[in-house]
Coordinates of C-alpha atoms in Angstrom, one line a residue:
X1 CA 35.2 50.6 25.9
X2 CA 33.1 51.7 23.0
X3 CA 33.9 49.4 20.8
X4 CA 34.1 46.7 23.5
X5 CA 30.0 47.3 23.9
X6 CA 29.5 47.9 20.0
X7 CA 30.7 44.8 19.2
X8 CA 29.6 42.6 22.1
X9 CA 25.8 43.9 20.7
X10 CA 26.9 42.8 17.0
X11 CA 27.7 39.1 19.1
X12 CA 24.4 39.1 20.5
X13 CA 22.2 40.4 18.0
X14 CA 23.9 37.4 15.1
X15 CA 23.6 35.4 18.2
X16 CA 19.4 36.0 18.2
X17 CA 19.0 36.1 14.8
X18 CA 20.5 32.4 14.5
X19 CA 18.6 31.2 17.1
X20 CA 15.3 32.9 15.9
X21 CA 15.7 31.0 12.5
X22 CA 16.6 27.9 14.2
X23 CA 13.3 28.2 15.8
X24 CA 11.3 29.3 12.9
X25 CA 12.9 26.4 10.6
X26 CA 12.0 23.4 13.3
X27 CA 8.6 25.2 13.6
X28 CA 7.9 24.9 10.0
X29 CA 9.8 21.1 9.8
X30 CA 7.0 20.5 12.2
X31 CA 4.0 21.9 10.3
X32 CA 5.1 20.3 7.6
X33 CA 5.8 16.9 8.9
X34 CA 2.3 16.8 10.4
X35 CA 0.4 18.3 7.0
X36 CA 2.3 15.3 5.7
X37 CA 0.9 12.9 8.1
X38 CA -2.8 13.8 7.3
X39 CA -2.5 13.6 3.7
X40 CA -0.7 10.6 3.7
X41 CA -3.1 8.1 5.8
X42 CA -6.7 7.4 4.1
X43 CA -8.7 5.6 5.8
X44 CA -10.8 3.0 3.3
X45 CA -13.8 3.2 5.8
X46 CA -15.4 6.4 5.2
X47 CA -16.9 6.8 8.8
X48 CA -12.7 6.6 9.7
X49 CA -12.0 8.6 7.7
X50 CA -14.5 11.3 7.9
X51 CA -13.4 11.6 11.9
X52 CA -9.8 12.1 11.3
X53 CA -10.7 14.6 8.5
X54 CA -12.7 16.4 10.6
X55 CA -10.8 15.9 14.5
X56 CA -7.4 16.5 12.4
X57 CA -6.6 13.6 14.6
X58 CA -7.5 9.9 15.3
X59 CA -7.9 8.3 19.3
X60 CA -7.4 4.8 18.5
X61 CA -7.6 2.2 21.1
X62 CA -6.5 -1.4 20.4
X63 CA -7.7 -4.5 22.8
X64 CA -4.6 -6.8 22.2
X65 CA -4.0 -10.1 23.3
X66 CA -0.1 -11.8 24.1
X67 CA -1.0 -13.9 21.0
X68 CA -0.3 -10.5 18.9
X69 CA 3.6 -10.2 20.3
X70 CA 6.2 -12.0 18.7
X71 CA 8.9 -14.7 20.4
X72 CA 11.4 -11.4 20.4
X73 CA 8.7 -9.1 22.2
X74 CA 8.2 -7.3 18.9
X75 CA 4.3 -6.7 18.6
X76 CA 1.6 -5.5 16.6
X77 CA 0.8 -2.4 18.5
X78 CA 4.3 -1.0 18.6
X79 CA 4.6 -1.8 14.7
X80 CA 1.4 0.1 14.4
X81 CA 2.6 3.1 15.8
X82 CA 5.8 3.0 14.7
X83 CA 4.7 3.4 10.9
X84 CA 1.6 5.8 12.0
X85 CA 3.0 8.0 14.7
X86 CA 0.5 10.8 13.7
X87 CA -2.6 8.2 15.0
X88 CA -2.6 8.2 18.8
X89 CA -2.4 4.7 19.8
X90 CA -3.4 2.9 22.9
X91 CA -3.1 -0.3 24.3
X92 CA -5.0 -2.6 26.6
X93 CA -3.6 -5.7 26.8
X94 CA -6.8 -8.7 27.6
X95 CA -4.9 -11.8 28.7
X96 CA -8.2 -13.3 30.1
X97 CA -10.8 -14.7 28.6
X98 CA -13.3 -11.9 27.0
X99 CA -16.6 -12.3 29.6
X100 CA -13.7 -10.5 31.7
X101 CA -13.3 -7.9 29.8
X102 CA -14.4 -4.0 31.8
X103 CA -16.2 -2.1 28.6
X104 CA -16.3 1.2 31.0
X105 CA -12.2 0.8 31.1
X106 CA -12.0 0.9 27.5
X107 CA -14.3 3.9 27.4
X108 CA -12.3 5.9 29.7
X109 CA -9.5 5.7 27.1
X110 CA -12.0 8.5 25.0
X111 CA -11.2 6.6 21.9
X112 CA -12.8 7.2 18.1
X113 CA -12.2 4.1 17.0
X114 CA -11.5 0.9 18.6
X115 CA -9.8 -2.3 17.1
X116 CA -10.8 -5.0 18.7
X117 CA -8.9 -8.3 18.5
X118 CA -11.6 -11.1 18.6
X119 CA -10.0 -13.0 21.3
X120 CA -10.7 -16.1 19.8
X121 CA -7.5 -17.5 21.1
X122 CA -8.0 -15.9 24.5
X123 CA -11.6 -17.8 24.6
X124 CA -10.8 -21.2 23.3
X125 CA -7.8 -21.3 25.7
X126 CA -10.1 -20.8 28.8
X127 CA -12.6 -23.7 26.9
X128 CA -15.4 -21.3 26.5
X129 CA -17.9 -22.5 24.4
X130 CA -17.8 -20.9 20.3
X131 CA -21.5 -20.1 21.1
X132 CA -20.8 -18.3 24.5
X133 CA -17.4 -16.6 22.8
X134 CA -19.3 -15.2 20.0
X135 CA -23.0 -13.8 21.8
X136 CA -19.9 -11.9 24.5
X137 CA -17.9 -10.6 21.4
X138 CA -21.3 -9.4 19.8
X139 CA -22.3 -8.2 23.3
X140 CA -19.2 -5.9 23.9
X141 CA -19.5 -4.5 20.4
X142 CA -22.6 -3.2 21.0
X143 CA -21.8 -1.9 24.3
X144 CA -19.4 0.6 22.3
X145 CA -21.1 1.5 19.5
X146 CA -24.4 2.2 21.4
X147 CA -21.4 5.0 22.7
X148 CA -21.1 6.3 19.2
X149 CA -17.8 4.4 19.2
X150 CA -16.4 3.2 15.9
X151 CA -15.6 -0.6 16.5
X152 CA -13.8 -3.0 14.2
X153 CA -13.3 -6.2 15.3
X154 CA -10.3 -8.1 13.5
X155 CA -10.4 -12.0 13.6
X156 CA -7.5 -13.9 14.4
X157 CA -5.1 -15.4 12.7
X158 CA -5.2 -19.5 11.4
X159 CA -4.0 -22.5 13.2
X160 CA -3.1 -25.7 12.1
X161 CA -5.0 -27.1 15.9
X162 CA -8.4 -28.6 13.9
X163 CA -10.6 -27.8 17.4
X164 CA -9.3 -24.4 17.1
X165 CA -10.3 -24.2 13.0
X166 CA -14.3 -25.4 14.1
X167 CA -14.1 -22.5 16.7
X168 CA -12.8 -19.9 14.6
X169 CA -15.3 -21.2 11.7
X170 CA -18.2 -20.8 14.2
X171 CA -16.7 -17.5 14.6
X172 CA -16.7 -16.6 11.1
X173 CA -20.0 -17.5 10.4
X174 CA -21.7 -15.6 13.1
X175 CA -20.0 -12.6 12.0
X176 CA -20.3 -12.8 8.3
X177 CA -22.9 -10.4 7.6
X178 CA -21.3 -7.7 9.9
X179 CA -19.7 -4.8 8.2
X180 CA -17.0 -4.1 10.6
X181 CA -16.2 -7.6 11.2
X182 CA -12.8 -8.4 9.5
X183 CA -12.1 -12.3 9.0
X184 CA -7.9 -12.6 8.0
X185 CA -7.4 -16.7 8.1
X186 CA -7.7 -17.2 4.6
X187 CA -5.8 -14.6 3.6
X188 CA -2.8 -16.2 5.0
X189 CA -0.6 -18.6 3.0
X190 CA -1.0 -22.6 4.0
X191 CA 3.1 -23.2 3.2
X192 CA 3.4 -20.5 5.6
X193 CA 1.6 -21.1 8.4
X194 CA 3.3 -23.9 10.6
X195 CA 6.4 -21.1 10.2
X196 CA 4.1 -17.8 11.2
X197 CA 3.9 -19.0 14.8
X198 CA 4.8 -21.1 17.7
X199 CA 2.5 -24.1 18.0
X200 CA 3.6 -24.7 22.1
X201 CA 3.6 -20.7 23.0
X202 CA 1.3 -19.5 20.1
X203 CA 3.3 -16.5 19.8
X204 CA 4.4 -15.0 16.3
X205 CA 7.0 -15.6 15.2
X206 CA 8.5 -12.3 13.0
X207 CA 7.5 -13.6 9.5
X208 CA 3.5 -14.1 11.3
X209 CA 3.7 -10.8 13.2
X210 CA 4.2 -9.0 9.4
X211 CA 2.0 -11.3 8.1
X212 CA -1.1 -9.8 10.8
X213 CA 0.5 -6.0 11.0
X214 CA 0.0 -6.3 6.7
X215 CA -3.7 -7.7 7.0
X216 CA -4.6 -5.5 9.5
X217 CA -2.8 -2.9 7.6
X218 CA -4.5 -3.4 4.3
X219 CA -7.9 -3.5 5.5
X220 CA -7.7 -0.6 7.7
X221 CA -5.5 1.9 4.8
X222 CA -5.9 3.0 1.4
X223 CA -1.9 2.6 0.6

């Protein structure tokens, strides 16, 4: 019987010292995997950067449109925290036109930074007026940052539609001395274009959704 209880306790006490170092090892996996994290994303904007540094962290809420999701459902958003899983990431999808647009519901989401898509898509689709679309942009920026929120506002991607070009032009122009303003349709190659998106749906196709997840990308990280 005494040796039946001695070595039941030798069982039990390999049995906890496994498990103990199993839980010690994924403990320090996990440090380490989020030490890794923070050192590896850099912010180029210094105020970005200077909040993750200093939260350890970064709430980031994107304002989307459907124009940012590809004809297989793949989308900007998911790519985004697929390749940044340490940034918390969230998502309100605008598929109105942006006078509709609830500022307060954005600032419920508590976030540090928001990236703003420009809508201009959502706006010349509902035949707002450039003028209009770009006073309610300028309007809901200021909304947030009189919040202390960080707001960067990326302009959309090019179309070959020449009504759509004048709009987004307007756009650009408006916008051009602002510092968090980021304009991406020259950055994106002519030959390319009629192939980076559906011209009936306007949805990306895949070779257009990594074309806007690596503009957005660059401007946002030091890599």
């Amino acid at each position: 019987m005494k040796n039946i209880l001695f070595w039941l306790y030798v069982v039990l006490s390999v049995l906890l010292i496994g498990f103990g170092y199993i839980y010690w090892q994924s403990t320090v996996s996990a440090r380490q995997t989020s030490q890794t994290d923070m050192k590896t994303i850099t912010f180029k904007d210094k105020a970005l950067q200077d909040i993750y540094r200093q939260n350890k962290e970064m709430n980031i809420t994107v304002l989307s449109t459907p124009y940012q999701v590809s004809d297989d459902d793949q989308s900007l958003v998911q790519m985004l925290r697929d390749q940044y899983p340490a940034l918390r990431i969230k998502e309100q999808m605008i598929k109105t036109a942006s006078d509709k647009i609830d500022v307060d519901k954005i600032k419920d989401t508590e976030p540090d930074i928001v990236l703003l898509d420009a809508l201009t898509l959502n706006d010349f689709t509902e035949k707002i007026p450039a003028e209009a679309h770009n006073k309610q942009l300028a309007q809901i920026i200021d909304d947030l940052t009189s919040d202390h929120i960080e707001v960067r506002t990326i302009g959309t991607r090019p179309s070959t539609d020449q009504a759509f070009k004048r709009y987004q032009i307007e756009e650009e122009d408006y916008f051009k001395d602002s510092k968090t303003y980021y304009a991406q349709s020259k950055k994106w190659p002519k030959a390319e274009l009629a192939d980076s998106y559906d011209s009936q749906t306007e949805l990306l196709t895949a070779r257009g959704l990594d074309s806007w997840y690596s503009h957005i990308t660059d401007y946002l990280f030091k890599k």
